[in-house]
Structure formats: C-alpha cells, structure tokens
Amino acid sequence: MSDTFVEGTFLGLPALDGGADVTVVPLAFELTTSYGTGTEGGPSACIEASGQVELYDDALGEALPAGAVLHTADVWEGSASTLRGQLDELSDHVRPFFNGQQFPLFLGGEHGILPPVLHAARAHPLVQGDLTKVTVVQLDAHADLRSSLDGEVFSHACAAARSLDVGIGALYQAGVRAYCKEEADRIESDSRISTFFAKDTQHPHTGGLVWQRWIEALRALEGPVHFTLDIDGLDGSLVPATGTPVPGGLSYWQAVETIETLFGNPNAVIISADVNEIVPQADTPLTQFTAACLATKIIASHLLAKREGRWKASSAPLRSEGQCTFFSDFDEKTHSAS
C-alpha cells in the first residue's frame, strides 16, 4: 500500500516525471463472453484492488516503484460497431506501448484481447514485423484453441488459436484442464504448441516432476516472449468470480514461480504481459485482489530483470505500421489449416 495514495492509478502510486518504465494499460473489452459476464469492469476493479497490495517485493528487495516510473493509462473502451472493428481498434491503441522503451502490462477484459495485443507487438524493435520470433507463455484453465465457439472465430475461447494465426512462433501452456476434442487433436498435431495439463502438474503423486519440466521449459526459452495470464488458470477457490471458473487449477505460488522463472531467464526478453478475465467480485474482493497481486509480481519481476540487465530499453524506433485491418480482413477459411 502506498503512503501517498492516488486514486485511479495502479498500486495507488503517484505519477512521476519522465518517460514510463512500466505502463499499466486497462482494456475494458467484453464482447464474446460465453458464461459469466463482467470482465469489462475487470481492469478498473483490479486497479482499485491494487491499492491494498503491499509494495515490498522480496525478490526485488525493495518496495515499488523502486525508483521506476509507473504510469497507468486511461481505460480503453472500443467505439467500433462490430467485434472485428473493435479488435482492429484495440490493436491500434496498444501499438505505441510496444516502443521498446517501456514494459506494457495489459489488464482485461476478456481473453479476446490477446490476438490484437500480439498483432500490435509486430511493431516492437525486437520483433520488427516477424511474430515468429515471439513465444507466448499462457496460464489458463482453457486451451483456447477452438476454431470457433457459437459461430464466432474471435471468441475468447479461440484466443490462442487466433494468436497462432496472427503469426506467433510458439505457444507454451500450463493450467489447462478444460478443452474439447478439436483442441486435444490440435495440441497433439501442432508442433508450435506445448501444453502442460493441470491433471499432470497437479497430480498428488507425480505432479511435482511434471511441474519441474514446465519450469525447465521456461528456462530454455529464447528471444521475445509475451506472458498471458488468464486468471482462471488458478484454482477456482482463488478467483471465484472469473468469467469461466474451473476447479483443479494452479496454486498462487505456482503462478508466482512461473513469473519469476520467466523473467529470470537470461536468454529471453519478456516484452509484454497481460492479466485477463478479471470479473469484479461483489461480496469479497478476492478475485480482483488476486489478479492485482499477480500483476504486481509481474511488474516487480520486470524491474528486477531490468536492474540485472536481462531487459534493456531499445534505442531503435517503433516500427511503422499502418492502421490495423487484420481482424476485419480475416478469412477463417484461409487460416483453418494453420
């Protein structure tokens, strides 16, 4: 908790002069939810809950902001009349945050934010338009690899599939425990996908060994990485108000270990992250507070990586990109075999 609390900013921290080291970007996007609703209010609820999070991080060894400039952007709300138009808008909105001078942390909103965020990452100096360089690390209860749900190819249930269509090079998933036959077949057949199922990592007898293989996989990653945390990847007891809660998920400390391992990898550069599927909980703030705690751990881990030289601000200019039309122009028939 900040001694000088500023309402509406992440962690309640006052804005400081100078360019942002970390920018928290709230994305109030909710157009394809299929069960529980309310993710549109998730970013604001997470920011409000963050005011109660302790600023001291034991790995960092000091309290946030630890000399860094932390900026909270205004809440984005789409204005286009169609889902695809809003996805294009969202991508255009977040692109400037991929200038390589700051670390963007996006707060959702439903998981449908992921493909447009990744499309915008094409502009990052380390990516330079080639998303095959980018690995996505996903904590999630769901594989999100459906070709469509209820006839919608840009459903939140298709976020990982569409991210592969956008062009990412590899996808690593953990926490997955709800998926259909189509998704199981794709996990088996697509060499870009590595999935660590919750039934294996949480097994009472052998789960520790499987979890260690997940940690070793994270340590072996190289190049630009985007980390996406769907909070339903955690056990439902920790996030009961998330959009599609599923029992049998990851523990809080497994999520923390994933974050610390990822940002501690000397051969990978975590260029961005998102925390999504946050739904404000009325009777208790547990869901949004858990999300705020993990978002804070992401920020602290980034600052530690920067301090220790694993993340360096880029001097290269932001890659010029025209207005996004990828989602409006998307042809599911063209991408169905990808």
Tab-separated table of C-alpha atoms in Angstrom:
chain	number	residue	atom	x	y	z
A	1	MET	CA	0.000	0.000	0.000
A	2	SER	CA	1.289	3.438	-0.934
A	3	ASP	CA	1.728	6.079	1.774
A	4	THR	CA	0.735	8.675	-0.836
A	5	PHE	CA	-2.339	7.083	-2.372
A	6	VAL	CA	-3.581	8.343	-5.737
A	7	GLU	CA	-6.991	7.017	-6.733
A	8	GLY	CA	-7.230	5.502	-10.205
A	9	THR	CA	-3.555	4.573	-10.519
A	10	PHE	CA	-2.152	1.068	-10.225
A	11	LEU	CA	-0.926	0.467	-6.653
A	12	GLY	CA	-2.143	3.970	-5.843
A	13	LEU	CA	1.271	5.325	-6.815
A	14	PRO	CA	1.592	8.968	-7.865
A	15	ALA	CA	2.716	9.738	-11.394
A	16	LEU	CA	6.369	10.773	-11.633
A	17	ASP	CA	8.082	12.932	-14.211
A	18	GLY	CA	9.925	11.276	-17.073
A	19	GLY	CA	9.212	8.513	-19.541
A	20	ALA	CA	7.385	5.478	-18.204
A	21	ASP	CA	9.357	2.372	-17.278
A	22	VAL	CA	6.140	0.375	-16.878
A	23	THR	CA	2.717	1.267	-18.253
A	24	VAL	CA	-0.416	-0.456	-16.993
A	25	VAL	CA	-2.942	-0.428	-19.836
A	26	PRO	CA	-6.581	-1.175	-18.883
A	27	LEU	CA	-8.598	-2.731	-21.721
A	28	ALA	CA	-12.320	-2.834	-20.916
A	29	PHE	CA	-13.147	-5.319	-23.666
A	30	GLU	CA	-16.079	-7.738	-23.364
A	31	LEU	CA	-17.929	-8.815	-26.481
A	32	THR	CA	-17.758	-12.641	-26.620
A	33	THR	CA	-18.186	-13.927	-23.054
A	34	SER	CA	-19.943	-17.303	-23.032
A	35	TYR	CA	-20.686	-17.929	-19.339
A	36	GLY	CA	-20.163	-15.395	-16.561
A	37	THR	CA	-20.097	-11.725	-17.519
A	38	GLY	CA	-18.469	-8.644	-16.046
A	39	THR	CA	-14.933	-8.731	-17.467
A	40	GLU	CA	-15.497	-5.251	-18.882
A	41	GLY	CA	-15.244	-3.940	-15.321
A	42	GLY	CA	-12.217	-6.092	-14.520
A	43	PRO	CA	-9.433	-3.585	-15.266
A	44	SER	CA	-10.891	-0.869	-13.057
A	45	ALA	CA	-11.623	-3.365	-10.272
A	46	CYS	CA	-8.059	-4.684	-10.447
A	47	ILE	CA	-6.632	-1.164	-10.281
A	48	GLU	CA	-8.844	-0.350	-7.299
A	49	ALA	CA	-7.826	-3.564	-5.501
A	50	SER	CA	-4.145	-2.876	-6.204
A	51	GLY	CA	-4.302	-0.019	-3.730
A	52	GLN	CA	-4.339	-2.652	-0.971
A	53	VAL	CA	-1.365	-4.667	-2.292
A	54	GLU	CA	1.859	-4.424	-0.316
A	55	LEU	CA	4.542	-2.614	-2.312
A	56	TYR	CA	7.508	-4.578	-0.950
A	57	ASP	CA	8.675	-7.461	-3.148
A	58	ASP	CA	11.045	-9.942	-1.529
A	59	ALA	CA	12.794	-10.919	-4.767
A	60	LEU	CA	13.326	-7.285	-5.727
A	61	GLY	CA	14.392	-6.488	-2.181
A	62	GLU	CA	12.613	-3.153	-2.000
A	63	ALA	CA	9.239	-1.500	-2.321
A	64	LEU	CA	7.717	-0.488	-5.610
A	65	PRO	CA	8.126	1.613	-7.605
A	66	ALA	CA	11.797	1.022	-6.717
A	67	GLY	CA	12.928	4.181	-8.494
A	68	ALA	CA	10.953	3.383	-11.634
A	69	VAL	CA	8.267	5.468	-13.307
A	70	LEU	CA	4.974	3.565	-13.264
A	71	HIS	CA	2.210	5.001	-15.432
A	72	THR	CA	-1.452	3.972	-15.559
A	73	ALA	CA	-3.068	4.673	-18.919
A	74	ASP	CA	-6.692	5.674	-19.329
A	75	VAL	CA	-9.196	2.842	-19.630
A	76	TRP	CA	-9.729	1.882	-23.273
A	77	GLU	CA	-13.265	1.238	-24.468
A	78	GLY	CA	-13.907	0.345	-28.081
A	79	SER	CA	-16.136	2.507	-30.251
A	80	ALA	CA	-16.427	0.462	-33.462
A	81	SER	CA	-19.841	-1.023	-34.196
A	82	THR	CA	-18.522	-4.546	-34.874
A	83	LEU	CA	-16.406	-7.044	-32.942
A	84	ARG	CA	-13.770	-7.162	-35.675
A	85	GLY	CA	-13.665	-3.387	-35.855
A	86	GLN	CA	-13.051	-3.194	-32.113
A	87	LEU	CA	-10.227	-5.734	-32.353
A	88	ASP	CA	-8.564	-3.588	-35.019
A	89	GLU	CA	-9.089	-0.514	-32.817
A	90	LEU	CA	-7.606	-2.267	-29.809
A	91	SER	CA	-4.508	-3.264	-31.765
A	92	ASP	CA	-4.009	0.320	-32.945
A	93	HIS	CA	-4.492	1.590	-29.381
A	94	VAL	CA	-1.841	-0.626	-27.793
A	95	ARG	CA	0.776	-0.449	-30.574
A	96	PRO	CA	2.564	2.673	-29.201
A	97	PHE	CA	3.248	0.840	-25.940
A	98	PHE	CA	5.477	-1.582	-27.864
A	99	ASN	CA	8.165	1.060	-28.456
A	100	GLY	CA	10.781	-0.917	-26.526
A	101	GLN	CA	11.273	1.970	-24.094
A	102	GLN	CA	8.697	0.729	-21.588
A	103	PHE	CA	7.146	-2.505	-20.390
A	104	PRO	CA	3.393	-2.688	-21.080
A	105	LEU	CA	1.118	-4.670	-18.769
A	106	PHE	CA	-2.377	-5.031	-20.189
A	107	LEU	CA	-5.381	-5.631	-17.922
A	108	GLY	CA	-8.520	-7.280	-19.313
A	109	GLY	CA	-11.182	-7.651	-20.077
A	110	GLU	CA	-11.828	-10.991	-21.704
A	111	HIS	CA	-9.046	-13.110	-23.187
A	112	GLY	CA	-10.070	-11.954	-26.643
A	113	ILE	CA	-7.634	-9.068	-26.101
A	114	LEU	CA	-4.704	-11.413	-26.766
A	115	PRO	CA	-4.680	-11.619	-30.604
A	116	PRO	CA	-4.876	-7.828	-31.159
A	117	VAL	CA	-2.230	-7.226	-28.498
A	118	LEU	CA	0.078	-9.685	-30.239
A	119	HIS	CA	-0.645	-8.174	-33.644
A	120	ALA	CA	0.473	-4.822	-32.207
A	121	ALA	CA	3.673	-6.442	-30.903
A	122	ARG	CA	4.848	-6.607	-34.532
A	123	ALA	CA	5.982	-3.004	-34.016
A	124	HIS	CA	8.362	-3.846	-31.154
A	125	PRO	CA	12.041	-3.240	-32.035
A	126	LEU	CA	12.925	-6.845	-31.123
A	127	VAL	CA	10.160	-8.220	-33.339
A	128	GLN	CA	10.352	-5.949	-36.403
A	129	GLY	CA	7.236	-7.355	-38.002
A	130	ASP	CA	8.231	-11.018	-37.608
A	131	LEU	CA	5.978	-12.547	-34.959
A	132	THR	CA	7.540	-15.970	-35.482
A	133	LYS	CA	10.262	-14.644	-33.170
A	134	VAL	CA	7.713	-14.369	-30.347
A	135	THR	CA	6.854	-17.099	-27.855
A	136	VAL	CA	3.626	-16.827	-25.879
A	137	VAL	CA	3.523	-18.327	-22.380
A	138	GLN	CA	-0.061	-18.897	-21.261
A	139	LEU	CA	-1.511	-19.802	-17.856
A	140	ASP	CA	-5.139	-20.751	-18.433
A	141	ALA	CA	-7.809	-23.268	-17.466
A	142	HIS	CA	-8.767	-23.496	-21.128
A	143	ALA	CA	-6.675	-24.322	-24.174
A	144	ASP	CA	-8.405	-21.519	-26.143
A	145	LEU	CA	-7.606	-23.405	-29.352
A	146	ARG	CA	-11.107	-23.803	-30.774
A	147	SER	CA	-11.606	-22.807	-34.393
A	148	SER	CA	-14.809	-21.067	-33.261
A	149	LEU	CA	-17.385	-21.014	-30.472
A	150	ASP	CA	-21.060	-20.407	-31.188
A	151	GLY	CA	-20.030	-19.480	-34.719
A	152	GLU	CA	-17.592	-16.759	-33.633
A	153	VAL	CA	-13.944	-17.209	-34.667
A	154	PHE	CA	-12.838	-14.341	-32.409
A	155	SER	CA	-14.473	-15.726	-29.277
A	156	HIS	CA	-12.378	-15.647	-26.104
A	157	ALA	CA	-12.367	-19.457	-26.460
A	158	CYS	CA	-10.299	-19.062	-29.654
A	159	ALA	CA	-7.704	-16.608	-28.309
A	160	ALA	CA	-4.727	-18.968	-28.590
A	161	ALA	CA	-5.799	-20.303	-31.988
A	162	ARG	CA	-6.111	-16.785	-33.389
A	163	SER	CA	-2.758	-15.840	-31.828
A	164	LEU	CA	-1.170	-18.631	-33.852
A	165	ASP	CA	-2.962	-17.250	-36.914
A	166	VAL	CA	-1.569	-13.790	-36.163
A	167	GLY	CA	1.819	-15.439	-36.553
A	168	ILE	CA	3.492	-16.226	-33.210
A	169	GLY	CA	6.258	-18.810	-33.332
A	170	ALA	CA	5.493	-20.925	-30.270
A	171	LEU	CA	2.896	-21.366	-27.533
A	172	TYR	CA	3.545	-22.817	-24.073
A	173	GLN	CA	0.506	-23.520	-21.888
A	174	ALA	CA	0.036	-24.618	-18.271
A	175	GLY	CA	-3.020	-24.990	-16.069
A	176	VAL	CA	-5.142	-26.339	-18.936
A	177	ARG	CA	-7.961	-28.609	-17.769
A	178	ALA	CA	-10.981	-27.751	-19.926
A	179	TYR	CA	-10.752	-28.447	-23.656
A	180	CYS	CA	-12.623	-30.170	-26.447
A	181	LYS	CA	-11.638	-32.962	-28.846
A	182	GLU	CA	-10.732	-30.460	-31.553
A	183	GLU	CA	-8.304	-28.746	-29.176
A	184	ALA	CA	-6.819	-32.040	-27.977
A	185	ASP	CA	-6.145	-33.006	-31.590
A	186	ARG	CA	-4.519	-29.655	-32.331
A	187	ILE	CA	-2.265	-29.872	-29.271
A	188	GLU	CA	-1.178	-33.308	-30.469
A	189	SER	CA	-0.557	-32.288	-34.084
A	190	ASP	CA	0.759	-28.692	-33.979
A	191	SER	CA	4.488	-28.609	-33.220
A	192	ARG	CA	4.251	-24.964	-32.148
A	193	ILE	CA	2.159	-25.895	-29.097
A	194	SER	CA	3.493	-27.326	-25.817
A	195	THR	CA	0.759	-27.933	-23.240
A	196	PHE	CA	1.268	-28.951	-19.610
A	197	PHE	CA	-2.119	-30.183	-18.431
A	198	ALA	CA	-3.328	-29.468	-14.906
A	199	LYS	CA	-4.186	-33.143	-14.367
A	200	ASP	CA	-0.452	-33.804	-14.696
A	201	THR	CA	1.084	-30.784	-12.928
A	202	GLN	CA	-1.407	-31.029	-10.040
A	203	HIS	CA	-1.272	-34.828	-9.672
A	204	PRO	CA	-0.895	-35.669	-5.963
A	205	HIS	CA	1.959	-38.115	-6.537
A	206	THR	CA	3.784	-37.152	-9.744
A	207	GLY	CA	2.749	-33.527	-10.205
A	208	GLY	CA	5.991	-32.158	-8.801
A	209	LEU	CA	8.044	-33.866	-11.500
A	210	VAL	CA	5.800	-32.598	-14.292
A	211	TRP	CA	5.814	-29.098	-12.833
A	212	GLN	CA	9.597	-29.139	-12.800
A	213	ARG	CA	9.551	-29.947	-16.527
A	214	TRP	CA	7.383	-26.840	-17.037
A	215	ILE	CA	9.915	-24.716	-15.154
A	216	GLU	CA	12.767	-26.209	-17.182
A	217	ALA	CA	10.883	-25.416	-20.404
A	218	LEU	CA	10.580	-21.771	-19.331
A	219	ARG	CA	14.281	-21.620	-18.529
A	220	ALA	CA	15.090	-22.871	-22.036
A	221	LEU	CA	13.137	-20.170	-23.885
A	222	GLU	CA	14.980	-17.653	-26.027
A	223	GLY	CA	14.062	-14.360	-27.666
A	224	PRO	CA	10.977	-12.157	-27.251
A	225	VAL	CA	8.207	-13.515	-25.020
A	226	HIS	CA	4.684	-12.339	-24.218
A	227	PHE	CA	3.178	-13.667	-20.977
A	228	THR	CA	-0.602	-14.046	-20.845
A	229	LEU	CA	-2.281	-14.852	-17.539
A	230	ASP	CA	-5.932	-15.817	-17.707
A	231	ILE	CA	-6.733	-15.841	-14.016
A	232	ASP	CA	-8.985	-18.877	-14.404
A	233	GLY	CA	-5.723	-20.794	-14.778
A	234	LEU	CA	-5.599	-20.543	-10.992
A	235	ASP	CA	-7.725	-22.789	-8.849
A	236	GLY	CA	-11.301	-21.525	-8.645
A	237	SER	CA	-11.033	-21.047	-4.882
A	238	LEU	CA	-8.646	-18.144	-5.560
A	239	VAL	CA	-10.655	-16.469	-8.324
A	240	PRO	CA	-14.305	-17.480	-7.856
A	241	ALA	CA	-15.678	-14.569	-9.895
A	242	THR	CA	-13.654	-15.071	-13.075
A	243	GLY	CA	-15.653	-15.480	-16.284
A	244	THR	CA	-15.354	-19.273	-16.613
A	245	PRO	CA	-14.031	-20.747	-13.339
A	246	VAL	CA	-12.809	-24.359	-13.371
A	247	PRO	CA	-11.787	-26.452	-10.328
A	248	GLY	CA	-8.407	-28.132	-10.047
A	249	GLY	CA	-6.177	-25.281	-11.151
A	250	LEU	CA	-2.768	-23.883	-10.330
A	251	SER	CA	-1.846	-22.570	-6.911
A	252	TYR	CA	-0.968	-18.935	-6.354
A	253	TRP	CA	2.656	-19.880	-5.729
A	254	GLN	CA	2.874	-21.852	-8.968
A	255	ALA	CA	1.818	-18.701	-10.801
A	256	VAL	CA	4.452	-16.709	-8.893
A	257	GLU	CA	7.131	-19.290	-9.707
A	258	THR	CA	6.168	-19.146	-13.379
A	259	ILE	CA	6.511	-15.361	-13.402
A	260	GLU	CA	9.821	-15.307	-11.532
A	261	THR	CA	11.285	-18.083	-13.699
A	262	LEU	CA	10.205	-16.431	-16.920
A	263	PHE	CA	11.593	-13.004	-16.063
A	264	GLY	CA	14.717	-14.615	-14.601
A	265	ASN	CA	15.625	-16.328	-17.882
A	266	PRO	CA	18.800	-14.609	-19.182
A	267	ASN	CA	18.137	-15.678	-22.780
A	268	ALA	CA	14.548	-14.455	-23.050
A	269	VAL	CA	13.197	-10.904	-23.118
A	270	ILE	CA	9.685	-10.513	-21.771
A	271	ILE	CA	8.408	-7.684	-23.954
A	272	SER	CA	4.860	-7.517	-22.561
A	273	ALA	CA	2.259	-9.263	-20.422
A	274	ASP	CA	-1.462	-9.319	-19.808
A	275	VAL	CA	-3.722	-10.353	-16.934
A	276	ASN	CA	-7.240	-11.063	-18.127
A	277	GLU	CA	-10.696	-12.496	-17.393
A	278	ILE	CA	-10.918	-10.405	-14.219
A	279	VAL	CA	-14.508	-10.049	-13.018
A	280	PRO	CA	-15.294	-7.732	-10.086
A	281	GLN	CA	-16.483	-9.765	-7.111
A	282	ALA	CA	-19.227	-8.099	-5.097
A	283	ASP	CA	-19.202	-9.999	-1.799
A	284	THR	CA	-15.422	-10.145	-1.399
A	285	PRO	CA	-12.587	-8.570	-3.420
A	286	LEU	CA	-10.672	-11.881	-3.582
A	287	THR	CA	-10.775	-12.273	-7.374
A	288	GLN	CA	-9.626	-8.778	-8.281
A	289	PHE	CA	-7.143	-8.685	-5.393
A	290	THR	CA	-5.534	-11.953	-6.524
A	291	ALA	CA	-5.240	-10.521	-10.038
A	292	ALA	CA	-3.717	-7.316	-8.644
A	293	CYS	CA	-1.167	-9.281	-6.596
A	294	LEU	CA	-0.005	-11.225	-9.651
A	295	ALA	CA	0.076	-8.090	-11.801
A	296	THR	CA	2.275	-6.518	-9.117
A	297	LYS	CA	4.576	-9.559	-9.173
A	298	ILE	CA	4.899	-9.153	-12.958
A	299	ILE	CA	5.923	-5.508	-12.540
A	300	ALA	CA	8.422	-6.291	-9.778
A	301	SER	CA	9.916	-9.149	-11.805
A	302	HIS	CA	10.322	-6.890	-14.828
A	303	LEU	CA	12.089	-4.241	-12.746
A	304	LEU	CA	14.429	-6.891	-11.337
A	305	ALA	CA	15.182	-8.124	-14.872
A	306	LYS	CA	15.921	-4.548	-15.912
A	307	ARG	CA	18.173	-3.952	-12.908
A	308	GLU	CA	20.135	-7.141	-13.612
A	309	GLY	CA	20.494	-6.431	-17.336
A	310	ARG	CA	18.086	-9.021	-18.744
A	311	TRP	CA	15.837	-6.270	-20.107
A	312	LYS	CA	17.224	-3.168	-21.786
A	313	ALA	CA	15.366	-0.256	-23.309
A	314	SER	CA	15.713	-0.212	-27.085
A	315	SER	CA	17.107	2.761	-28.979
A	316	ALA	CA	15.548	1.563	-32.247
A	317	PRO	CA	12.466	3.428	-33.476
A	318	LEU	CA	8.982	1.950	-33.241
A	319	ARG	CA	8.353	0.025	-36.450
A	320	SER	CA	5.983	1.920	-38.686
A	321	GLU	CA	2.653	0.141	-39.090
A	322	GLY	CA	-0.452	1.258	-40.907
A	323	GLN	CA	-3.903	1.122	-39.387
A	324	CYS	CA	-4.765	-2.441	-38.381
A	325	THR	CA	-7.226	-4.238	-40.653
A	326	PHE	CA	-6.105	-7.802	-39.874
A	327	PHE	CA	-9.245	-8.670	-37.941
A	328	SER	CA	-11.695	-7.034	-40.326
A	329	ASP	CA	-9.990	-8.789	-43.245
A	330	PHE	CA	-9.544	-12.159	-41.513
A	331	ASP	CA	-10.704	-15.134	-43.579
A	332	GLU	CA	-11.265	-18.197	-41.399
A	333	LYS	CA	-11.123	-20.473	-44.441
A	334	THR	CA	-7.601	-19.301	-45.241
A	335	HIS	CA	-6.445	-19.919	-41.668
A	336	SER	CA	-8.400	-23.097	-40.927
A	337	ALA	CA	-5.469	-25.377	-41.709
A	338	SER	CA	-2.818	-23.319	-39.951
